[in-house]
Amino acid sequence: MPVDDRAATDLAMLVLRAATEVVDGVQEGLAARGYDDLRPAHGFAFARIAAADTTVVDLAEHLGTTKQAASQLVAGLVERGYVVREPDPRDARARLLRLTPAGEACTRAAEEAAAEVVAGWSDVLPGASLGALHAMLRRVVTPGPLRPAW
């Protein structure tokens, strides 16, 4: 069944608003847990760094920024104690980025905060609706890395 343009636009705006609520909720949850020195861009960086061997070049590509912007972001995370740079055994010129224990703890705190946002949705959705929403989004959203859409 075709969707009219107005309904499609409304649906797109609702999905974007839901994403905004999650990002805002994670930020509030992190601040409440003492991680008030981070922005949403840091969370997208943490997701990429935690997923696999990551260099600044990889991170820049993932974030859709320049290498210089990614380097500045990483420098701030290193300075705050969330990330370390280690030699890359595949390339002596490159450095791999790794989360420190503080970075891993922050990642867990962000996951808890995201779960709290979704738990709030379960308070307003009847019965199995949240599970149905989850299943439907899995069918229409292309799997892939979590990255900002700036």
CSV table of N, CA and C in Angstrom, one decimal:
chain,number,residue,atom,x,y,z
A,1,MET,N,0.9,-1.2,0.0
A,1,MET,CA,0.0,0.0,0.0
A,1,MET,C,0.9,1.2,0.0
A,2,PRO,N,0.7,2.1,-1.0
A,2,PRO,CA,1.6,3.3,-1.1
A,2,PRO,C,1.3,4.3,0.1
A,3,VAL,N,2.3,5.0,0.5
A,3,VAL,CA,2.2,6.0,1.6
A,3,VAL,C,2.2,7.3,0.9
A,4,ASP,N,1.2,8.2,1.3
A,4,ASP,CA,1.2,9.5,0.7
A,4,ASP,C,2.4,10.3,1.2
A,5,ASP,N,2.7,11.4,0.5
A,5,ASP,CA,3.9,12.2,0.8
A,5,ASP,C,3.8,12.7,2.2
A,6,ARG,N,2.7,13.2,2.6
A,6,ARG,CA,2.5,13.8,4.0
A,6,ARG,C,2.7,12.8,5.1
A,7,ALA,N,2.1,11.6,4.9
A,7,ALA,CA,2.3,10.5,5.9
A,7,ALA,C,3.8,10.1,5.9
A,8,ALA,N,4.4,10.0,4.8
A,8,ALA,CA,5.8,9.6,4.7
A,8,ALA,C,6.7,10.6,5.4
A,9,THR,N,6.4,11.9,5.2
A,9,THR,CA,7.2,12.9,5.9
A,9,THR,C,7.0,12.9,7.4
A,10,ASP,N,5.7,12.7,7.8
A,10,ASP,CA,5.4,12.6,9.2
A,10,ASP,C,6.1,11.5,9.9
A,11,LEU,N,6.1,10.3,9.2
A,11,LEU,CA,6.8,9.1,9.7
A,11,LEU,C,8.3,9.4,9.8
A,12,ALA,N,8.9,10.0,8.8
A,12,ALA,CA,10.3,10.3,8.8
A,12,ALA,C,10.6,11.2,10.0
A,13,MET,N,9.8,12.2,10.2
A,13,MET,CA,10.0,13.2,11.3
A,13,MET,C,9.9,12.5,12.7
A,14,LEU,N,9.0,11.6,12.8
A,14,LEU,CA,8.8,10.8,14.1
A,14,LEU,C,10.0,9.9,14.3
A,15,VAL,N,10.6,9.3,13.3
A,15,VAL,CA,11.7,8.5,13.5
A,15,VAL,C,12.9,9.3,13.9
A,16,LEU,N,13.1,10.5,13.3
A,16,LEU,CA,14.2,11.4,13.7
A,16,LEU,C,14.0,11.9,15.1
A,17,ARG,N,12.7,12.2,15.5
A,17,ARG,CA,12.5,12.7,16.8
A,17,ARG,C,12.8,11.6,17.8
A,18,ALA,N,12.5,10.4,17.5
A,18,ALA,CA,12.8,9.2,18.4
A,18,ALA,C,14.3,9.1,18.6
A,19,ALA,N,15.0,9.3,17.5
A,19,ALA,CA,16.5,9.3,17.6
A,19,ALA,C,17.0,10.4,18.4
A,20,THR,N,16.4,11.6,18.3
A,20,THR,CA,16.8,12.7,19.1
A,20,THR,C,16.5,12.5,20.6
A,21,GLU,N,15.4,11.9,20.9
A,21,GLU,CA,15.1,11.5,22.3
A,21,GLU,C,16.1,10.6,22.8
A,22,VAL,N,16.5,9.6,22.1
A,22,VAL,CA,17.5,8.6,22.6
A,22,VAL,C,18.8,9.4,22.8
A,23,VAL,N,19.3,10.2,21.9
A,23,VAL,CA,20.6,10.9,22.0
A,23,VAL,C,20.5,11.8,23.3
A,24,ASP,N,19.4,12.6,23.4
A,24,ASP,CA,19.2,13.5,24.5
A,24,ASP,C,19.2,12.7,25.8
A,25,GLY,N,18.5,11.6,25.8
A,25,GLY,CA,18.4,10.8,27.0
A,25,GLY,C,19.7,10.2,27.4
A,26,VAL,N,20.5,9.8,26.5
A,26,VAL,CA,21.8,9.2,26.8
A,26,VAL,C,22.7,10.4,27.4
A,27,GLN,N,22.6,11.5,26.8
A,27,GLN,CA,23.4,12.7,27.3
A,27,GLN,C,23.0,13.0,28.7
A,28,GLU,N,21.7,13.0,29.0
A,28,GLU,CA,21.2,13.3,30.4
A,28,GLU,C,21.6,12.2,31.3
A,29,GLY,N,21.5,11.0,30.9
A,29,GLY,CA,21.9,9.8,31.7
A,29,GLY,C,23.4,9.8,32.0
A,30,LEU,N,24.2,10.2,31.0
A,30,LEU,CA,25.6,10.2,31.2
A,30,LEU,C,26.0,11.3,32.2
A,31,ALA,N,25.4,12.5,32.1
A,31,ALA,CA,25.6,13.6,33.0
A,31,ALA,C,25.3,13.2,34.4
A,32,ALA,N,24.1,12.6,34.5
A,32,ALA,CA,23.7,12.1,35.9
A,32,ALA,C,24.6,11.1,36.5
A,33,ARG,N,25.4,10.4,35.7
A,33,ARG,CA,26.4,9.4,36.2
A,33,ARG,C,27.8,10.0,36.3
A,34,GLY,N,27.9,11.3,36.1
A,34,GLY,CA,29.2,11.9,36.2
A,34,GLY,C,30.0,12.1,35.0
A,35,TYR,N,29.4,11.8,33.8
A,35,TYR,CA,30.1,11.9,32.6
A,35,TYR,C,29.5,13.2,31.8
A,36,ASP,N,29.8,14.3,32.4
A,36,ASP,CA,29.2,15.5,31.9
A,36,ASP,C,30.2,16.3,31.0
A,37,ASP,N,31.3,15.6,30.6
A,37,ASP,CA,32.3,16.2,29.8
A,37,ASP,C,32.3,15.7,28.3
A,38,LEU,N,31.2,15.0,28.0
A,38,LEU,CA,31.1,14.4,26.7
A,38,LEU,C,29.9,14.9,25.9
A,39,ARG,N,30.1,14.9,24.5
A,39,ARG,CA,29.0,15.3,23.6
A,39,ARG,C,28.6,14.1,22.8
A,40,PRO,N,27.5,14.2,22.1
A,40,PRO,CA,27.0,13.0,21.3
A,40,PRO,C,28.1,12.5,20.3
A,41,ALA,N,28.9,13.4,19.7
A,41,ALA,CA,29.9,12.9,18.8
A,41,ALA,C,30.9,12.0,19.5
A,42,HIS,N,31.2,12.2,20.8
A,42,HIS,CA,32.0,11.3,21.5
A,42,HIS,C,31.5,9.9,21.5
A,43,GLY,N,30.2,9.8,21.7
A,43,GLY,CA,29.5,8.5,21.8
A,43,GLY,C,29.6,7.7,20.5
A,44,PHE,N,29.5,8.5,19.4
A,44,PHE,CA,29.6,7.8,18.1
A,44,PHE,C,31.1,7.3,17.9
A,45,ALA,N,32.0,8.1,18.4
A,45,ALA,CA,33.4,7.7,18.4
A,45,ALA,C,33.7,6.5,19.2
A,46,PHE,N,33.1,6.5,20.4
A,46,PHE,CA,33.3,5.3,21.3
A,46,PHE,C,32.7,4.1,20.7
A,47,ALA,N,31.6,4.2,20.0
A,47,ALA,CA,31.0,3.0,19.3
A,47,ALA,C,31.9,2.4,18.3
A,48,ARG,N,32.6,3.3,17.5
A,48,ARG,CA,33.5,2.8,16.5
A,48,ARG,C,34.8,2.2,17.1
A,49,ILE,N,35.3,2.9,18.1
A,49,ILE,CA,36.5,2.5,18.7
A,49,ILE,C,36.3,1.1,19.4
A,50,ALA,N,35.2,1.0,20.1
A,50,ALA,CA,34.9,-0.3,20.8
A,50,ALA,C,34.7,-1.5,19.8
A,51,ALA,N,34.2,-1.2,18.6
A,51,ALA,CA,33.8,-2.3,17.7
A,51,ALA,C,35.0,-3.0,17.1
A,52,ALA,N,36.1,-2.3,16.8
A,52,ALA,CA,37.2,-3.0,16.1
A,52,ALA,C,38.5,-2.1,16.2
A,53,ASP,N,39.6,-2.7,15.7
A,53,ASP,CA,40.8,-1.9,15.5
A,53,ASP,C,40.5,-0.6,14.8
A,54,THR,N,40.8,0.5,15.4
A,54,THR,CA,40.4,1.8,14.8
A,54,THR,C,41.6,2.7,14.8
A,55,THR,N,41.8,3.4,13.7
A,55,THR,CA,42.8,4.5,13.6
A,55,THR,C,42.0,5.8,13.5
A,56,VAL,N,42.7,6.9,13.6
A,56,VAL,CA,42.1,8.2,13.4
A,56,VAL,C,41.5,8.3,12.0
A,57,VAL,N,42.2,7.7,11.0
A,57,VAL,CA,41.6,7.8,9.7
A,57,VAL,C,40.3,7.0,9.6
A,58,ASP,N,40.3,5.8,10.2
A,58,ASP,CA,39.0,5.0,10.3
A,58,ASP,C,37.9,5.8,11.0
A,59,LEU,N,38.3,6.4,12.1
A,59,LEU,CA,37.3,7.2,12.8
A,59,LEU,C,36.8,8.4,12.0
A,60,ALA,N,37.6,9.1,11.3
A,60,ALA,CA,37.2,10.2,10.5
A,60,ALA,C,36.2,9.7,9.4
A,61,GLU,N,36.5,8.6,8.8
A,61,GLU,CA,35.6,8.1,7.8
A,61,GLU,C,34.3,7.7,8.4
A,62,HIS,N,34.3,7.1,9.5
A,62,HIS,CA,33.1,6.7,10.2
A,62,HIS,C,32.2,7.8,10.6
A,63,LEU,N,32.9,8.9,11.1
A,63,LEU,CA,32.1,10.1,11.6
A,63,LEU,C,31.8,11.0,10.5
A,64,GLY,N,32.4,10.8,9.3
A,64,GLY,CA,32.1,11.7,8.2
A,64,GLY,C,32.7,13.1,8.4
A,65,THR,N,33.9,13.1,9.0
A,65,THR,CA,34.6,14.3,9.2
A,65,THR,C,36.0,14.2,8.6
A,66,THR,N,36.8,15.3,8.8
A,66,THR,CA,38.1,15.3,8.3
A,66,THR,C,39.0,14.6,9.3
A,67,LYS,N,40.2,14.2,8.8
A,67,LYS,CA,41.2,13.5,9.7
A,67,LYS,C,41.5,14.5,10.8
A,68,GLN,N,41.7,15.8,10.5
A,68,GLN,CA,42.0,16.8,11.5
A,68,GLN,C,41.0,16.9,12.6
A,69,ALA,N,39.7,16.9,12.2
A,69,ALA,CA,38.6,17.0,13.2
A,69,ALA,C,38.6,15.7,14.1
A,70,ALA,N,38.8,14.6,13.5
A,70,ALA,CA,38.8,13.3,14.2
A,70,ALA,C,40.0,13.3,15.2
A,71,SER,N,41.1,13.9,14.7
A,71,SER,CA,42.3,13.9,15.6
A,71,SER,C,42.1,14.8,16.8
A,72,GLN,N,41.4,15.9,16.6
A,72,GLN,CA,41.1,16.8,17.7
A,72,GLN,C,40.1,16.1,18.7
A,73,LEU,N,39.1,15.4,18.2
A,73,LEU,CA,38.2,14.7,19.0
A,73,LEU,C,38.9,13.6,19.8
A,74,VAL,N,39.8,12.9,19.2
A,74,VAL,CA,40.6,11.9,19.9
A,74,VAL,C,41.5,12.5,20.9
A,75,ALA,N,42.1,13.6,20.6
A,75,ALA,CA,43.0,14.2,21.6
A,75,ALA,C,42.3,14.6,22.8
A,76,GLY,N,41.0,15.1,22.7
A,76,GLY,CA,40.2,15.4,23.8
A,76,GLY,C,39.9,14.2,24.6
A,77,LEU,N,39.6,13.1,24.0
A,77,LEU,CA,39.2,11.8,24.7
A,77,LEU,C,40.5,11.2,25.4
A,78,VAL,N,41.6,11.4,24.8
A,78,VAL,CA,42.9,10.9,25.4
A,78,VAL,C,43.1,11.8,26.6
A,79,GLU,N,43.0,13.1,26.5
A,79,GLU,CA,43.2,14.0,27.6
A,79,GLU,C,42.3,13.7,28.8
A,80,ARG,N,41.1,13.3,28.5
A,80,ARG,CA,40.1,13.1,29.5
A,80,ARG,C,40.3,11.6,30.1
A,81,GLY,N,41.1,10.8,29.5
A,81,GLY,CA,41.4,9.5,30.0
A,81,GLY,C,40.4,8.4,29.5
A,82,TYR,N,39.7,8.7,28.4
A,82,TYR,CA,38.7,7.7,27.9
A,82,TYR,C,39.4,6.8,26.8
A,83,VAL,N,40.4,7.3,26.2
A,83,VAL,CA,41.0,6.6,25.0
A,83,VAL,C,42.5,6.6,25.2
A,84,VAL,N,43.2,5.6,24.7
A,84,VAL,CA,44.6,5.6,24.6
A,84,VAL,C,45.0,5.3,23.1
A,85,ARG,N,46.2,5.7,22.7
A,85,ARG,CA,46.7,5.4,21.4
A,85,ARG,C,47.8,4.3,21.6
A,86,GLU,N,47.8,3.3,20.8
A,86,GLU,CA,48.7,2.2,20.9
A,86,GLU,C,49.3,2.0,19.5
A,87,PRO,N,50.6,1.5,19.4
A,87,PRO,CA,51.1,1.2,18.1
A,87,PRO,C,50.3,0.2,17.3
A,88,ASP,N,50.2,0.4,16.0
A,88,ASP,CA,49.4,-0.5,15.2
A,88,ASP,C,50.4,-1.6,14.6
A,89,PRO,N,50.3,-2.8,14.9
A,89,PRO,CA,51.3,-3.8,14.5
A,89,PRO,C,51.3,-4.0,13.0
A,90,ARG,N,50.3,-3.5,12.3
A,90,ARG,CA,50.2,-3.6,10.8
A,90,ARG,C,50.8,-2.4,10.1
A,91,ASP,N,51.0,-1.3,10.8
A,91,ASP,CA,51.5,-0.1,10.2
A,91,ASP,C,52.2,0.7,11.3
A,92,ALA,N,53.5,0.8,11.2
A,92,ALA,CA,54.3,1.5,12.2
A,92,ALA,C,54.0,3.0,12.3
A,93,ARG,N,53.4,3.6,11.2
A,93,ARG,CA,53.1,5.0,11.2
A,93,ARG,C,51.8,5.2,11.9
A,94,ALA,N,50.9,4.2,12.0
A,94,ALA,CA,49.6,4.4,12.6
A,94,ALA,C,49.5,4.1,14.0
A,95,ARG,N,48.5,4.6,14.7
A,95,ARG,CA,48.2,4.3,16.1
A,95,ARG,C,46.8,3.8,16.2
A,96,LEU,N,46.6,2.7,16.9
A,96,LEU,CA,45.3,2.1,17.2
A,96,LEU,C,44.7,2.9,18.4
A,97,LEU,N,43.4,3.1,18.3
A,97,LEU,CA,42.7,3.7,19.4
A,97,LEU,C,42.0,2.6,20.2
A,98,ARG,N,42.1,2.7,21.5
A,98,ARG,CA,41.5,1.8,22.5
A,98,ARG,C,40.8,2.5,23.6
A,99,LEU,N,39.6,2.0,24.0
A,99,LEU,CA,39.0,2.6,25.2
A,99,LEU,C,39.7,2.1,26.4
A,100,THR,N,39.9,3.1,27.3
A,100,THR,CA,40.5,2.7,28.6
A,100,THR,C,39.3,2.2,29.5
A,101,PRO,N,39.7,1.7,30.7
A,101,PRO,CA,38.6,1.3,31.6
A,101,PRO,C,37.6,2.4,31.8
A,102,ALA,N,38.0,3.6,31.9
A,102,ALA,CA,37.0,4.7,32.1
A,102,ALA,C,36.1,4.8,30.8
A,103,GLY,N,36.7,4.6,29.6
A,103,GLY,CA,35.9,4.7,28.4
A,103,GLY,C,34.9,3.5,28.3
A,104,GLU,N,35.4,2.4,28.8
A,104,GLU,CA,34.5,1.2,28.8
A,104,GLU,C,33.3,1.4,29.8
A,105,ALA,N,33.7,2.0,31.0
A,105,ALA,CA,32.6,2.3,32.0
A,105,ALA,C,31.6,3.3,31.4
A,106,CYS,N,32.1,4.3,30.7
A,106,CYS,CA,31.3,5.3,30.1
A,106,CYS,C,30.4,4.7,29.1
A,107,THR,N,30.9,3.8,28.3
A,107,THR,CA,30.1,3.1,27.3
A,107,THR,C,29.0,2.3,27.9
A,108,ARG,N,29.3,1.6,29.0
A,108,ARG,CA,28.2,0.9,29.8
A,108,ARG,C,27.2,1.8,30.3
A,109,ALA,N,27.6,3.0,30.8
A,109,ALA,CA,26.7,4.0,31.3
A,109,ALA,C,25.8,4.5,30.2
A,110,ALA,N,26.3,4.7,29.0
A,110,ALA,CA,25.5,5.1,27.9
A,110,ALA,C,24.5,4.1,27.5
A,111,GLU,N,24.9,2.8,27.5
A,111,GLU,CA,24.0,1.7,27.2
A,111,GLU,C,22.8,1.7,28.2
A,112,GLU,N,23.2,1.9,29.5
A,112,GLU,CA,22.1,1.9,30.6
A,112,GLU,C,21.2,3.1,30.3
A,113,ALA,N,21.7,4.2,30.0
A,113,ALA,CA,20.9,5.4,29.8
A,113,ALA,C,20.0,5.2,28.6
A,114,ALA,N,20.5,4.6,27.5
A,114,ALA,CA,19.6,4.3,26.3
A,114,ALA,C,18.5,3.3,26.7
A,115,ALA,N,18.9,2.3,27.5
A,115,ALA,CA,17.8,1.4,27.9
A,115,ALA,C,16.7,2.1,28.8
A,116,GLU,N,17.1,3.1,29.5
A,116,GLU,CA,16.1,3.8,30.3
A,116,GLU,C,15.2,4.6,29.4
A,117,VAL,N,15.7,5.2,28.3
A,117,VAL,CA,14.9,5.9,27.4
A,117,VAL,C,13.8,4.9,26.8
A,118,VAL,N,14.3,3.8,26.4
A,118,VAL,CA,13.4,2.8,25.8
A,118,VAL,C,12.4,2.2,26.8
A,119,ALA,N,12.9,2.1,28.0
A,119,ALA,CA,11.9,1.6,29.1
A,119,ALA,C,10.8,2.6,29.3
A,120,GLY,N,11.1,3.9,29.1
A,120,GLY,CA,10.1,4.9,29.2
A,120,GLY,C,9.0,4.8,28.1
A,121,TRP,N,9.5,4.3,26.9
A,121,TRP,CA,8.5,4.1,25.8
A,121,TRP,C,7.6,2.9,26.2
A,122,SER,N,8.1,1.9,26.9
A,122,SER,CA,7.3,0.8,27.2
A,122,SER,C,6.2,1.2,28.2
A,123,ASP,N,6.4,2.3,28.9
A,123,ASP,CA,5.4,2.8,29.8
A,123,ASP,C,4.1,3.3,29.1
A,124,VAL,N,4.3,3.8,27.9
A,124,VAL,CA,3.2,4.4,27.1
A,124,VAL,C,2.7,3.5,26.0
A,125,LEU,N,3.5,2.5,25.6
A,125,LEU,CA,3.0,1.6,24.5
A,125,LEU,C,2.3,0.4,25.1
A,126,PRO,N,1.2,0.0,24.6
A,126,PRO,CA,0.4,-1.1,25.2
A,126,PRO,C,1.1,-2.4,24.8
A,127,GLY,N,1.1,-3.3,25.8
A,127,GLY,CA,1.5,-4.7,25.7
A,127,GLY,C,2.7,-5.0,24.8
A,128,ALA,N,2.5,-5.7,23.7
A,128,ALA,CA,3.7,-6.1,22.9
A,128,ALA,C,4.1,-5.1,21.9
A,129,SER,N,3.5,-3.9,21.9
A,129,SER,CA,3.8,-2.9,20.9
A,129,SER,C,5.3,-2.5,20.8
A,130,LEU,N,6.0,-2.5,21.9
A,130,LEU,CA,7.4,-2.1,21.8
A,130,LEU,C,8.2,-3.2,21.1
A,131,GLY,N,7.9,-4.5,21.4
A,131,GLY,CA,8.5,-5.6,20.7
A,131,GLY,C,8.2,-5.6,19.2
A,132,ALA,N,6.9,-5.2,18.9
A,132,ALA,CA,6.5,-5.1,17.4
A,132,ALA,C,7.3,-4.0,16.8
A,133,LEU,N,7.4,-2.8,17.4
A,133,LEU,CA,8.1,-1.7,16.9
A,133,LEU,C,9.6,-2.1,16.6
A,134,HIS,N,10.2,-2.8,17.6
A,134,HIS,CA,11.6,-3.3,17.4
A,134,HIS,C,11.7,-4.2,16.2
A,135,ALA,N,10.8,-5.1,16.1
A,135,ALA,CA,10.8,-6.1,14.9
A,135,ALA,C,10.6,-5.4,13.6
A,136,MET,N,9.7,-4.4,13.6
A,136,MET,CA,9.5,-3.7,12.3
A,136,MET,C,10.7,-2.8,11.9
A,137,LEU,N,11.3,-2.1,12.9
A,137,LEU,CA,12.4,-1.3,12.6
A,137,LEU,C,13.6,-2.2,12.1
A,138,ARG,N,13.8,-3.4,12.7
A,138,ARG,CA,14.8,-4.3,12.2
A,138,ARG,C,14.6,-4.7,10.7
A,139,ARG,N,13.3,-4.7,10.3
A,139,ARG,CA,13.0,-5.1,8.9
A,139,ARG,C,13.3,-4.0,7.9
A,140,VAL,N,13.1,-2.7,8.4
A,140,VAL,CA,13.3,-1.6,7.4
A,140,VAL,C,14.6,-0.9,7.5
A,141,VAL,N,15.3,-1.0,8.6
A,141,VAL,CA,16.6,-0.2,8.8
A,141,VAL,C,17.7,-1.1,8.3
A,142,THR,N,18.6,-0.6,7.5
A,142,THR,CA,19.7,-1.3,7.0
A,142,THR,C,20.7,-1.5,8.1
A,143,PRO,N,21.1,-2.7,8.4
A,143,PRO,CA,22.2,-2.9,9.4
A,143,PRO,C,23.5,-2.2,9.0
A,144,GLY,N,24.2,-1.7,10.0
A,144,GLY,CA,25.4,-1.1,9.7
A,144,GLY,C,25.9,-0.3,10.9
A,145,PRO,N,27.0,0.4,10.8
A,145,PRO,CA,27.6,1.1,11.9
A,145,PRO,C,26.7,2.2,12.4
A,146,LEU,N,26.8,2.5,13.7
A,146,LEU,CA,26.1,3.6,14.3
A,146,LEU,C,27.0,4.8,14.1
A,147,ARG,N,26.4,5.8,13.3
A,147,ARG,CA,27.2,7.0,13.0
A,147,ARG,C,26.3,8.2,13.0
A,148,PRO,N,26.9,9.3,13.2
A,148,PRO,CA,26.0,10.5,13.1
A,148,PRO,C,25.6,10.8,11.7
A,149,ALA,N,24.5,11.5,11.6
A,149,ALA,CA,24.0,11.9,10.2
A,149,ALA,C,24.1,13.4,10.1
A,150,TRP,N,25.3,13.9,10.2
A,150,TRP,CA,25.4,15.4,10.0
A,150,TRP,C,25.7,15.6,8.6
